[in-house]
Tab-separated table of C-alpha atoms in Angstrom:
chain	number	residue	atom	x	y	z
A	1240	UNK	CA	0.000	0.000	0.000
A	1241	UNK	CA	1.164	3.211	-1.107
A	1242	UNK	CA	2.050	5.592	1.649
A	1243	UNK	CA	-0.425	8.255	2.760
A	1244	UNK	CA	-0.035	11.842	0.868
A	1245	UNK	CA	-0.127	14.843	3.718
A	1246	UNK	CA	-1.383	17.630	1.725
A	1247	UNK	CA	-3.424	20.764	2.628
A	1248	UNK	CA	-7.359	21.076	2.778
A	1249	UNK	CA	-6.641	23.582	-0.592
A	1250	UNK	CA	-5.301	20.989	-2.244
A	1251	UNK	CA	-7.546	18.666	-1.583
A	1252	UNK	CA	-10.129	21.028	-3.153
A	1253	UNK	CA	-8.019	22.077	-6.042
A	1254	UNK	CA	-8.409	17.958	-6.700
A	1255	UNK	CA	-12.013	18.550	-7.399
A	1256	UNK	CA	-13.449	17.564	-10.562
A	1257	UNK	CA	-16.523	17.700	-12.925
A	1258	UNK	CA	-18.337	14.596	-12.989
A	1259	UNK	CA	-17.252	13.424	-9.554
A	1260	UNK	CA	-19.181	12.286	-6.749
A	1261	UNK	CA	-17.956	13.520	-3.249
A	1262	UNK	CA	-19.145	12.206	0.072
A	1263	UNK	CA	-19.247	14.771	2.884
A	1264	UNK	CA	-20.049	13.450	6.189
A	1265	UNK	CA	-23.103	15.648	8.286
A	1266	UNK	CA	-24.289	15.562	11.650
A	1267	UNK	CA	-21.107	16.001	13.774
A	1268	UNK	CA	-19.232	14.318	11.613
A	1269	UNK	CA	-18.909	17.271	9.033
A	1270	UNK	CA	-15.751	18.745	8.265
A	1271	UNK	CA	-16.311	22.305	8.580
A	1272	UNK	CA	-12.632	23.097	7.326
A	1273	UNK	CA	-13.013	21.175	4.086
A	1274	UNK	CA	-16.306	23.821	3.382
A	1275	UNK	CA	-14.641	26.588	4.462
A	1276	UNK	CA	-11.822	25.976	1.913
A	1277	UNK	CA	-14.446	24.636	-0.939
A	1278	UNK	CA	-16.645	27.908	-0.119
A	1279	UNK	CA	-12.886	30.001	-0.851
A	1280	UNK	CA	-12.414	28.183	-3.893
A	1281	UNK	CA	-16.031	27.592	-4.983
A	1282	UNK	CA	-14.596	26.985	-8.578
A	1283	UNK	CA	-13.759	23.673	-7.828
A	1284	UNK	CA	-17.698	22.884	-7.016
A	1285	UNK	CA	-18.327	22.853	-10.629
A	1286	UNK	CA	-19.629	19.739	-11.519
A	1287	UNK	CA	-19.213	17.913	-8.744
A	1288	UNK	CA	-21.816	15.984	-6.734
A	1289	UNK	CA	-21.784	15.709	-2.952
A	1290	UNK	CA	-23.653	13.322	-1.364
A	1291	UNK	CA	-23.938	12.550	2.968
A	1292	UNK	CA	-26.490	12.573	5.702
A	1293	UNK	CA	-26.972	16.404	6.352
A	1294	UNK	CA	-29.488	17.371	8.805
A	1295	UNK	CA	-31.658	20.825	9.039
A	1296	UNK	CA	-31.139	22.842	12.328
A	1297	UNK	CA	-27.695	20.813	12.676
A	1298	UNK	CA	-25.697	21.474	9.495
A	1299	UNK	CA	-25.922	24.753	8.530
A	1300	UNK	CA	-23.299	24.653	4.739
A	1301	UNK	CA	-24.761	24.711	1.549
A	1302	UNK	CA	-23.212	22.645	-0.697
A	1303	UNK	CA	-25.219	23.726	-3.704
A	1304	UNK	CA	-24.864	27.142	-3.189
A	1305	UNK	CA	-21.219	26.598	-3.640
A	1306	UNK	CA	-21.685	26.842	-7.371
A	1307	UNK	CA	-24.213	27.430	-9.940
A	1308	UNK	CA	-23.011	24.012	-11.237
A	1309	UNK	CA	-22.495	22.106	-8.225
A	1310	UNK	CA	-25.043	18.907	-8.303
A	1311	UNK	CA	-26.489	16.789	-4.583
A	1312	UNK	CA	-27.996	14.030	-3.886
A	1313	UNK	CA	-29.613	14.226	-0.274
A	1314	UNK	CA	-31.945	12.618	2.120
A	1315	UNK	CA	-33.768	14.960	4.300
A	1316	UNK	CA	-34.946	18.246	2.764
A	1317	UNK	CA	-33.196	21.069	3.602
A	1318	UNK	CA	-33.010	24.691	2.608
A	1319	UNK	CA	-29.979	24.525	0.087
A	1320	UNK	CA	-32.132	21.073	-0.943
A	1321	UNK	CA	-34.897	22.224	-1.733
A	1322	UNK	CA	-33.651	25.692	-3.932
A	1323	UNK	CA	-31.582	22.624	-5.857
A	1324	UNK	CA	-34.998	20.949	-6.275
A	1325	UNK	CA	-36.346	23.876	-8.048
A	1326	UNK	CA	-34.087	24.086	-11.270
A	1327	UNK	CA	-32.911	20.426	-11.064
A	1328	UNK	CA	-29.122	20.116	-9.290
A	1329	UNK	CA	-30.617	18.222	-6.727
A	1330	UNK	CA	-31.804	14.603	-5.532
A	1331	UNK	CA	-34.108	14.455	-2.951
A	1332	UNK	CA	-34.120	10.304	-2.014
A	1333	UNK	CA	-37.187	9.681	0.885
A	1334	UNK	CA	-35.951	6.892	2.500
A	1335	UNK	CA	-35.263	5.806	6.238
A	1336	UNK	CA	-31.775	5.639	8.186
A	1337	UNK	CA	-31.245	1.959	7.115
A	1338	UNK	CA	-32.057	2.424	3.038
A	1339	UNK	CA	-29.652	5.529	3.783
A	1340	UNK	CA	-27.062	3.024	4.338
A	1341	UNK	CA	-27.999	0.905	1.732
A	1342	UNK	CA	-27.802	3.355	-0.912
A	1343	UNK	CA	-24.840	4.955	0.024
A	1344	UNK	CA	-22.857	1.251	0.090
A	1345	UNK	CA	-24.532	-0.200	-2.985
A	1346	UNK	CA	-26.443	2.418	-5.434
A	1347	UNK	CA	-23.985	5.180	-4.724
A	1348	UNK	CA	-20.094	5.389	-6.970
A	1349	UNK	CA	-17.813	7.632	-4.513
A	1350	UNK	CA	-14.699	9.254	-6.413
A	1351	UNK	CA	-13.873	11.143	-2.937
A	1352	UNK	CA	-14.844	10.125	0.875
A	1353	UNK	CA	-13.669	12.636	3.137
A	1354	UNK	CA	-13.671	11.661	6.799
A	1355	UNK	CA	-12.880	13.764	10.143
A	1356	UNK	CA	-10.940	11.938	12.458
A	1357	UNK	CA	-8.399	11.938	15.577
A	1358	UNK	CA	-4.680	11.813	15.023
A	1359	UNK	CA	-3.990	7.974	14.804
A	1360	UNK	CA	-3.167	6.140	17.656
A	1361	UNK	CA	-0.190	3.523	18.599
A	1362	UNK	CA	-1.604	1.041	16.379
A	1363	UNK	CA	-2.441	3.263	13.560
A	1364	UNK	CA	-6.166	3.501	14.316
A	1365	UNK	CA	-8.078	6.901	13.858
A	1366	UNK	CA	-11.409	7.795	15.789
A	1367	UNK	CA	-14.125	9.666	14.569
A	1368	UNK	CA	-14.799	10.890	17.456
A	1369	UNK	CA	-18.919	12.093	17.873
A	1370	UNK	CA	-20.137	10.963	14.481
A	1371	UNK	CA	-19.697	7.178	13.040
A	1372	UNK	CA	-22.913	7.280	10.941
A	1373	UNK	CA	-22.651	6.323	7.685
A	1374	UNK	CA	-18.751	6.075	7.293
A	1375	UNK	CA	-18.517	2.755	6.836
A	1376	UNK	CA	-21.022	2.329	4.233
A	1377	UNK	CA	-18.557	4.538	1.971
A	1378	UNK	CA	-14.600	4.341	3.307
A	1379	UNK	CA	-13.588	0.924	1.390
A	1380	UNK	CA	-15.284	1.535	-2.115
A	1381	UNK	CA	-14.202	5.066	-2.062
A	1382	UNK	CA	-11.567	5.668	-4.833
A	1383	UNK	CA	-10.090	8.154	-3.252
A	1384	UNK	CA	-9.985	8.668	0.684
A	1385	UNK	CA	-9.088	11.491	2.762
A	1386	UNK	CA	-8.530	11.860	6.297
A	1387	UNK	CA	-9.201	15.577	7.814
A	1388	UNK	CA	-7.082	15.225	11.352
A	1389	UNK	CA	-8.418	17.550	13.584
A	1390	UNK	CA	-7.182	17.751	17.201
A	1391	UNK	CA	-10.600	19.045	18.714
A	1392	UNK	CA	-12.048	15.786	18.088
A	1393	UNK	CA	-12.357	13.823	21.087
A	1394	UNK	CA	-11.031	9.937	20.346
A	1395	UNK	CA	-14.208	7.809	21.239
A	1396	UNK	CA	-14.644	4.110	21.835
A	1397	UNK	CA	-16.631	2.628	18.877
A	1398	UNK	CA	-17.164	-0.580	16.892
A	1399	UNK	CA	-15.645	0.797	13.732
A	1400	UNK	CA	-12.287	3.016	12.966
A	1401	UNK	CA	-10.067	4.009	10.197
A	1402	UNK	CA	-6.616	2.103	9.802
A	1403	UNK	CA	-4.488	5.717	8.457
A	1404	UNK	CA	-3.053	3.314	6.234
A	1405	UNK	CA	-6.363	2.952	4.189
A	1406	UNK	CA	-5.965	6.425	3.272
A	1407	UNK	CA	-4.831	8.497	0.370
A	1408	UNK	CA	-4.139	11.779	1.689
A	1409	UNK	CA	-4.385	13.738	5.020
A	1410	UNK	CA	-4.545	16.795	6.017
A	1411	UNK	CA	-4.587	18.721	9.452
A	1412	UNK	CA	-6.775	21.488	10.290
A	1413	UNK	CA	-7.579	22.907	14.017
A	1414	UNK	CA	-11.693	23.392	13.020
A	1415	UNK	CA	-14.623	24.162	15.165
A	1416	UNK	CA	-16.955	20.941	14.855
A	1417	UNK	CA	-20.435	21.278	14.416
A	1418	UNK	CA	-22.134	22.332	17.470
A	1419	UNK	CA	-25.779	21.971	18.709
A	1420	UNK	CA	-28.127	23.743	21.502
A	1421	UNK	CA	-31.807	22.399	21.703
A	1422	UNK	CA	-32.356	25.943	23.210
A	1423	UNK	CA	-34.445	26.472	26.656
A	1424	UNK	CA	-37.134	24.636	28.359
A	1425	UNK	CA	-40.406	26.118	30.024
A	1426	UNK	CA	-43.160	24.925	32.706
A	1427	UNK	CA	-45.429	24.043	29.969
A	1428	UNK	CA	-42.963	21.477	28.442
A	1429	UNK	CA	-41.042	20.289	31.177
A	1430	UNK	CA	-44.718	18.867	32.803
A	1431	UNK	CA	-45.240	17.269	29.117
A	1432	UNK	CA	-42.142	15.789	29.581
A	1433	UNK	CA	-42.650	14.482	33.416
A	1434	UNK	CA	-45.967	12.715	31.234
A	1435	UNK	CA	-43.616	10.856	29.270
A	1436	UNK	CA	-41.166	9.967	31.456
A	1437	UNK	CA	-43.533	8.239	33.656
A	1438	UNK	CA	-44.102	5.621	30.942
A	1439	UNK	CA	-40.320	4.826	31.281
A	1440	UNK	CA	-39.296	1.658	33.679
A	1441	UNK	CA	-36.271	1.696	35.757
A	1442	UNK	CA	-34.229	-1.341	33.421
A	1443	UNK	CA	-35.697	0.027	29.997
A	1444	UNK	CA	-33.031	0.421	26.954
A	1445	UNK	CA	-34.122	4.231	25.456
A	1446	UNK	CA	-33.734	5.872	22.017
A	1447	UNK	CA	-34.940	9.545	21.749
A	1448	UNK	CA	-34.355	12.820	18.986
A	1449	UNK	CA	-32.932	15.879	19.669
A	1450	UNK	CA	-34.240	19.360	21.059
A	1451	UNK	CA	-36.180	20.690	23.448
A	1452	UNK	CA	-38.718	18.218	24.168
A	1453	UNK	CA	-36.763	15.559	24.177
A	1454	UNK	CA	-34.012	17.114	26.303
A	1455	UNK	CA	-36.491	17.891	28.709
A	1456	UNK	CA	-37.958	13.884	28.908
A	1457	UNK	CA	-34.423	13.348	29.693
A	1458	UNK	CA	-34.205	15.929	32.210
A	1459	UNK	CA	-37.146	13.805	33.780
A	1460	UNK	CA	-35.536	10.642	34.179
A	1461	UNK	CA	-32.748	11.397	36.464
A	1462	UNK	CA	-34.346	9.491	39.258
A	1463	UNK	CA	-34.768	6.544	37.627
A	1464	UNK	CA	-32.474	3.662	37.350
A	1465	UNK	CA	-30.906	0.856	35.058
A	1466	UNK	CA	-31.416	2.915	32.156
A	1467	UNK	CA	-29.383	2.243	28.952
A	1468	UNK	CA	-29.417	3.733	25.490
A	1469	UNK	CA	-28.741	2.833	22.083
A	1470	UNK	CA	-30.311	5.807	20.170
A	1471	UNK	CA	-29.072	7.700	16.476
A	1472	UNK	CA	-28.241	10.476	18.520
A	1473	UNK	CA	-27.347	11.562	21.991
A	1474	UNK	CA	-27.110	15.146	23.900
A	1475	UNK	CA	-25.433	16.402	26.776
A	1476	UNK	CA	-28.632	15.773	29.076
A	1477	UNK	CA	-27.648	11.974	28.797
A	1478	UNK	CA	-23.908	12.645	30.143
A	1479	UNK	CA	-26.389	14.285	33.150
A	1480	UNK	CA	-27.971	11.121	33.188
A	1481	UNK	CA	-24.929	9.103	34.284
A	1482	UNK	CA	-24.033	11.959	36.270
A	1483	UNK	CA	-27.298	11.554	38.211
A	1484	UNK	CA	-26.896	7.355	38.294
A	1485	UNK	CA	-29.864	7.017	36.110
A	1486	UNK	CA	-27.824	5.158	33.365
A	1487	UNK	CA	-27.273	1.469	34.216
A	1488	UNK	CA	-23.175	0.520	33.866
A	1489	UNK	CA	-19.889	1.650	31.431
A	1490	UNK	CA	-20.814	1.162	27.949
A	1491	UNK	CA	-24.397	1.451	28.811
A	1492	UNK	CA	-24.793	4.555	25.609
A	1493	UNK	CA	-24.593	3.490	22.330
A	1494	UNK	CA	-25.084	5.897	19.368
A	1495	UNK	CA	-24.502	6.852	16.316
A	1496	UNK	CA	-23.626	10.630	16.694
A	1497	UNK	CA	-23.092	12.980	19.421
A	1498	UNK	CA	-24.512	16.362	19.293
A	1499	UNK	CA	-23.802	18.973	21.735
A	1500	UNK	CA	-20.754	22.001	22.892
A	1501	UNK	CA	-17.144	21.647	22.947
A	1502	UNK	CA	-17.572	20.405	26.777
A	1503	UNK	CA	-19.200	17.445	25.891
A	1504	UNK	CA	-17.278	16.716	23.134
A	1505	UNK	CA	-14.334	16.918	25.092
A	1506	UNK	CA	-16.171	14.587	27.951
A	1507	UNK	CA	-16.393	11.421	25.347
A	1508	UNK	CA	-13.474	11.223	25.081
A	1509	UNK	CA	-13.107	9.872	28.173
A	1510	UNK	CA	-16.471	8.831	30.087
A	1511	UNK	CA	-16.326	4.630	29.334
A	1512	UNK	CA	-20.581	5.038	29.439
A	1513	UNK	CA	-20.570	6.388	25.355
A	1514	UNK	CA	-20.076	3.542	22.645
A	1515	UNK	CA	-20.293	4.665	19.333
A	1516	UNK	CA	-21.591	2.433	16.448
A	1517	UNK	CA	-22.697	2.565	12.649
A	1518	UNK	CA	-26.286	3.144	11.216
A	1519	UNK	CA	-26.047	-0.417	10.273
A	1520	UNK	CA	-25.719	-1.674	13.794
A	1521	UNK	CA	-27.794	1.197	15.897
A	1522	UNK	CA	-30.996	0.982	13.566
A	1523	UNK	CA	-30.915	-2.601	12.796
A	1524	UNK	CA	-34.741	-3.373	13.740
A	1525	UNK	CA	-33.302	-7.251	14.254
A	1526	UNK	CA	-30.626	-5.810	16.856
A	1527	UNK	CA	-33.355	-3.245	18.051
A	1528	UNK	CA	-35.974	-6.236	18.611
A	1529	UNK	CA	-33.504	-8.443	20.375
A	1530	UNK	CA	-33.298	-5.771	23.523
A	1531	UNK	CA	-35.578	-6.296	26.027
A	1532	UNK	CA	-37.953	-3.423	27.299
A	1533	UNK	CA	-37.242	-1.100	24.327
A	1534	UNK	CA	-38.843	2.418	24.667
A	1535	UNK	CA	-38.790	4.096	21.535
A	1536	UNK	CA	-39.333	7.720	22.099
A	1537	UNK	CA	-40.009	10.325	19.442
A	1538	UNK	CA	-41.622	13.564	18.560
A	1539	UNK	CA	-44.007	14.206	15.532
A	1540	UNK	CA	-45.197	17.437	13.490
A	1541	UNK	CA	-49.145	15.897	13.696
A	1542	UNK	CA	-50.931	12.868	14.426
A	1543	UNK	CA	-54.457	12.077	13.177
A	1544	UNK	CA	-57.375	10.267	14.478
A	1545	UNK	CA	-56.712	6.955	13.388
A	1546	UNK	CA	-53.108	7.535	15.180
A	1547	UNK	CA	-51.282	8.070	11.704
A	1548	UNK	CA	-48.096	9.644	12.629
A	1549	UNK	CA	-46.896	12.685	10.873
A	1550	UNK	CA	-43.176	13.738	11.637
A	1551	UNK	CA	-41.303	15.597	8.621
A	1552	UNK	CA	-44.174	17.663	6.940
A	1553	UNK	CA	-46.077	20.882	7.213
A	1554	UNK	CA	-49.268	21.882	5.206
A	1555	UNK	CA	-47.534	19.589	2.931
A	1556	UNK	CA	-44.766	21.122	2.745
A	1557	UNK	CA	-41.394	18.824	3.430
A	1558	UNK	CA	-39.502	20.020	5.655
A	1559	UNK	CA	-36.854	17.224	6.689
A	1560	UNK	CA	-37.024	13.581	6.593
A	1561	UNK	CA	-38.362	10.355	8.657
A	1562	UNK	CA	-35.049	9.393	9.666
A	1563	UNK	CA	-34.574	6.492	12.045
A	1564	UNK	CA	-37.965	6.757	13.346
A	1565	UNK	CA	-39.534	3.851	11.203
A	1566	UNK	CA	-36.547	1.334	12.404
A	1567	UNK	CA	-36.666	2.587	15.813
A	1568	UNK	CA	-40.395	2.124	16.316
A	1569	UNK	CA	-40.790	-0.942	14.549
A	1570	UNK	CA	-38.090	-2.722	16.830
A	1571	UNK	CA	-39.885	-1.095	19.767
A	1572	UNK	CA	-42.724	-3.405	19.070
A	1573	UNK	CA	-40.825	-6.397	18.383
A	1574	UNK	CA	-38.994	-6.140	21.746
A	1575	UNK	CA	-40.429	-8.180	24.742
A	1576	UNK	CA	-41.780	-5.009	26.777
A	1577	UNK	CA	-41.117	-2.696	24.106
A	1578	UNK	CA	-43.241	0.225	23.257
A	1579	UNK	CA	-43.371	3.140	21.103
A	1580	UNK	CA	-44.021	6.445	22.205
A	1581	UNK	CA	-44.554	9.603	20.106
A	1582	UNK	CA	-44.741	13.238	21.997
A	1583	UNK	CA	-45.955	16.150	20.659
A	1584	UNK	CA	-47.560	19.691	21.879
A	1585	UNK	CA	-50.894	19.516	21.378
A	1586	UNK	CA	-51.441	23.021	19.349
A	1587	UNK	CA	-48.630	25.088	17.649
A	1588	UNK	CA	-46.763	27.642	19.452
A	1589	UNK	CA	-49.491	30.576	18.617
A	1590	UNK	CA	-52.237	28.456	19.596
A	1591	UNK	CA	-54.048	28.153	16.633
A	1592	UNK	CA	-53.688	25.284	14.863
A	1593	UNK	CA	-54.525	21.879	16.480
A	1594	UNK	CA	-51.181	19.199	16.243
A	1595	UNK	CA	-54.164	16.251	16.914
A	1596	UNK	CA	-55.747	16.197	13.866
A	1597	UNK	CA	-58.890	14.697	12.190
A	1598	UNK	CA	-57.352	12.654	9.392
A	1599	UNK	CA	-54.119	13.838	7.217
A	1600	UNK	CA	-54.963	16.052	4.213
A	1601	UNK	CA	-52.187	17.491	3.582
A	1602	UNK	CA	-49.221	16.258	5.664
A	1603	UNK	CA	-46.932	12.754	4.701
A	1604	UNK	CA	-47.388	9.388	7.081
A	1605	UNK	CA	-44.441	8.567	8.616
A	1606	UNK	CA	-45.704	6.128	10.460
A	1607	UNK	CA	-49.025	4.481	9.571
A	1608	UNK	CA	-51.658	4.072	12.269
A	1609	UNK	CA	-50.436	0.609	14.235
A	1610	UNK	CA	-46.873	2.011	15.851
A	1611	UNK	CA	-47.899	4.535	17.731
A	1612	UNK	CA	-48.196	2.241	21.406
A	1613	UNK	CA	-48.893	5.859	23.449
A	1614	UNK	CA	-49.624	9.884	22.447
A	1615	UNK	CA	-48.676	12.235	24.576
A	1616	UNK	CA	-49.339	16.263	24.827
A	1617	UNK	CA	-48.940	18.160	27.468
A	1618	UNK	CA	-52.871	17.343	28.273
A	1619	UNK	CA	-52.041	13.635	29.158
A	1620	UNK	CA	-51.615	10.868	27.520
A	1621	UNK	CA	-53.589	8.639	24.714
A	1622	UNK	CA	-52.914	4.635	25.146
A	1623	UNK	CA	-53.747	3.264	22.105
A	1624	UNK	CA	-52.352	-0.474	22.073
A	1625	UNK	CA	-55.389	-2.077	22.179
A	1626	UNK	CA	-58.092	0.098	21.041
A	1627	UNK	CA	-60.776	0.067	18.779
A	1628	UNK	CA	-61.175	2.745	15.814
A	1629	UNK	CA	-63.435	4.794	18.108
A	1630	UNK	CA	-61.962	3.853	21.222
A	1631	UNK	CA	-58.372	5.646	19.398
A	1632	UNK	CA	-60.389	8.789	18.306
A	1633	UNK	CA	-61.322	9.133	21.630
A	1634	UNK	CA	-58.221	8.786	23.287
A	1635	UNK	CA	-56.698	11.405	21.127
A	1636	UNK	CA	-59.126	14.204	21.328
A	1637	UNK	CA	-59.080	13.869	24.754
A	1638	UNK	CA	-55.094	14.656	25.060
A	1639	UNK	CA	-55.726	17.403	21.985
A	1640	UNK	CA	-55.998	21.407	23.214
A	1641	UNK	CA	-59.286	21.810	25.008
A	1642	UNK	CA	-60.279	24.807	22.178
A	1643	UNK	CA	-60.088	21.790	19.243
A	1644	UNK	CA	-61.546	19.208	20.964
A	1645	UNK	CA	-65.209	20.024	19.899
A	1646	UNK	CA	-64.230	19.986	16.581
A	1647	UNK	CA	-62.283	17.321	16.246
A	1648	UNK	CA	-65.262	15.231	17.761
A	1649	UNK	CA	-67.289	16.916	14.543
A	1650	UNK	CA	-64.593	15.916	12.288
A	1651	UNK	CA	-64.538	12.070	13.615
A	1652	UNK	CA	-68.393	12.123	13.658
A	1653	UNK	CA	-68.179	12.574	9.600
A	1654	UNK	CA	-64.905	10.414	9.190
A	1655	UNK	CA	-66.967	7.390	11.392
A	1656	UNK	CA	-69.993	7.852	9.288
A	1657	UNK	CA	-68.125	7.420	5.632
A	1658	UNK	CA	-65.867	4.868	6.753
């Protein structure tokens, strides 16, 4: 094997060509350095196709708007997505976390796989730190492979690394990583949250999204016991959670990304709890199934009467993607104890706009209308494992805002009476 070329981030830009196909890790896996020098040379964009996980909220580049001529194929809409949408550089593919993997290891030709790691170790291994995603899927059909060695990134314990060897190039660049704040909680959503957390057992395994809800549930939990995790993503609440002695043992956590400040960053790379892992392991539904007592625990944009889950769409409008929510919830009910739990406010922020709905007009199912185990608002909480049709429509109007409720009992009225 040839040895590795140390270069400069410039020159691995200047390398760029028309026609190729880049992948660009997202999340906090995303190498803010190689952007910075693409968005200083945008030139080099021309033609080229990048391809990765990126997430809205949490990524904030735009690799389209690099160039007029610069081409994507993504997986969750997002803002530089969907202008690419419009006049046709773009590739919007509406799959799940696990055909993510799929199509990035079989459907997918990669000239150029960059990857952020730690300096290598003793036995040549390099970490990637916060974010071991969809790496794997990629590194070993790449046909070219470069390593972006930054020292900020913490050297986690995970089931997968790079050998330095098994790259082409490497360059070093001291680069902020991509950072994440769910923002503040209130009264209002930290007693939704105390509703959710009291369908959590001491001993359950938990896997949860990020921001402000879900930090909160989290928040909730710290007097419970035996937890573990194996989630797509964790936050800095859950280092409070072993903190607190909520989380069961070492190597209780395993992800697939970290998201949170340089402080917790720093923390992994260190705390024994955190395990990091692939897509293809964390949101295997067999592995998923397999774990006793899984609690599945996600947000959603709507849900309807019939308990149809709505979680990437608004007025029809698509605003990100379903993510791992499909896998997670569907091993949820395969696991002995398991459940599935999807929290949401009951009304928009303004108050006018009911988040129970009667039936989906408009918005995209994410989930059809036999995953959702339990609904929660901040009003209580809608057990639907079990129920009848009416017995569902019911339950759900009675957790909605107390200013839809009449309505919605209208709504299901005429829905009953044509069904």
């Amino acid at each position: 094997m040839a040895a590795v070329q140390r270069c400069s981030v410039e020159e691995v830009v200047a390398s760029l060509r028309p026609g190729m196909t880049v992948f660009v890790p997202g999340v906090s896996g995303e190498s803010l350095a190689f952007h910075a020098a693409l968005k200083a040379q945008p030139e080099f964009a021309a033609g080229v196709r990048f391809t990765g996980l990126h997430f809205p909220g949490i990524n904030r580049t735009d690799y389209l708007g690099l160039h007029v001529e610069a081409r994507q194929r993504g997986y969750v809409m997002t803002p530089g997505l969907r202008a690419g949408l419009a006049d046709g550089r773009a590739e919007l593919v509406p799959i799940d976390y696990p055909a993510i993997y799929r199509d990035l290891a079989s459907n997918v030709a990669v000239d150029l796989a960059i990857a952020q790691v730690s300096a290598p170790d003793a036995d040549g291994n390099c970490s990637l730190g916060p974010s071991l995603d969809f790496h794997p899927a990629v590194w070993a059909k790449a046909k070219r492979r470069v390593l972006h060695i930054n020292p900020r990134l913490p050297r986690t314990r995970g089931s997968w690394s790079i050998a330095f060897a098994s790259a082409d190039a490497a360059f070093e660049a001291d680069s902020a990583l991509v950072s994440f704040d769910a923002g503040g909680s209130s009264e209002t959503i930290e007693r939704h949250a105390a509703l959710v957390a009291g369908l959590v057992r001491d001993g359950d395994t938990l896997e949860f999204g990020v921001g402000k809800l879900p930090g909160a549930i989290l928040a909730s939990l710290r007097s419970h016991r035996d937890l573990r995790i194996w989630s797509g993503m964790v936050t800095p609440q859950v280092a409070a959670l072993v903190d607190a002695g909520a989380v069961a043992a070492e190597g209780a956590i395993d992800a697939g990304v970290a998201l949170g400040d340089a402080a917790f960053y720093e923390r992994l790379g260190h705390d024994r709890a955190f395990h990091f892992r692939p897509v293809s392991e964390t949101h295997d539904v067999r592995r998923i199934a397999a774990i006793d007592n899984f609690c599945a625990i996600n947000s959603a944009v709507e849900v309807d009467l019939f308990g149809q889950v709505n979680a990437d769409s608004l007025n029809g409008k698509l605003m990100a993607g379903v993510g791992g929510l499909p896998a997670f919830v569907a091993g949820s009910q395969l696991s002995n104890g398991g459940r599935s739990i999807v929290a949401l406010p009951a009304a928009t922020d303004d108050g006018r706009y009911t988040r129970i709905v009667g039936s989906f007009d408009r918005g995209m199912v994410a989930l059809p209308r036999h995953c959702a185990d339990y609904v929660v608002t901040e009003h209580g909480v809608a057990a639907l494992r079990g129920l009848s049709i009416h017995e569902r429509a019911r339950a759900l109007i009675a957790v909605a805002a107390p200013a839809f409720r009449e309505s919605l009992e209208a709504r299901w009225a005429d829905i009953a009476g044509r069904l």
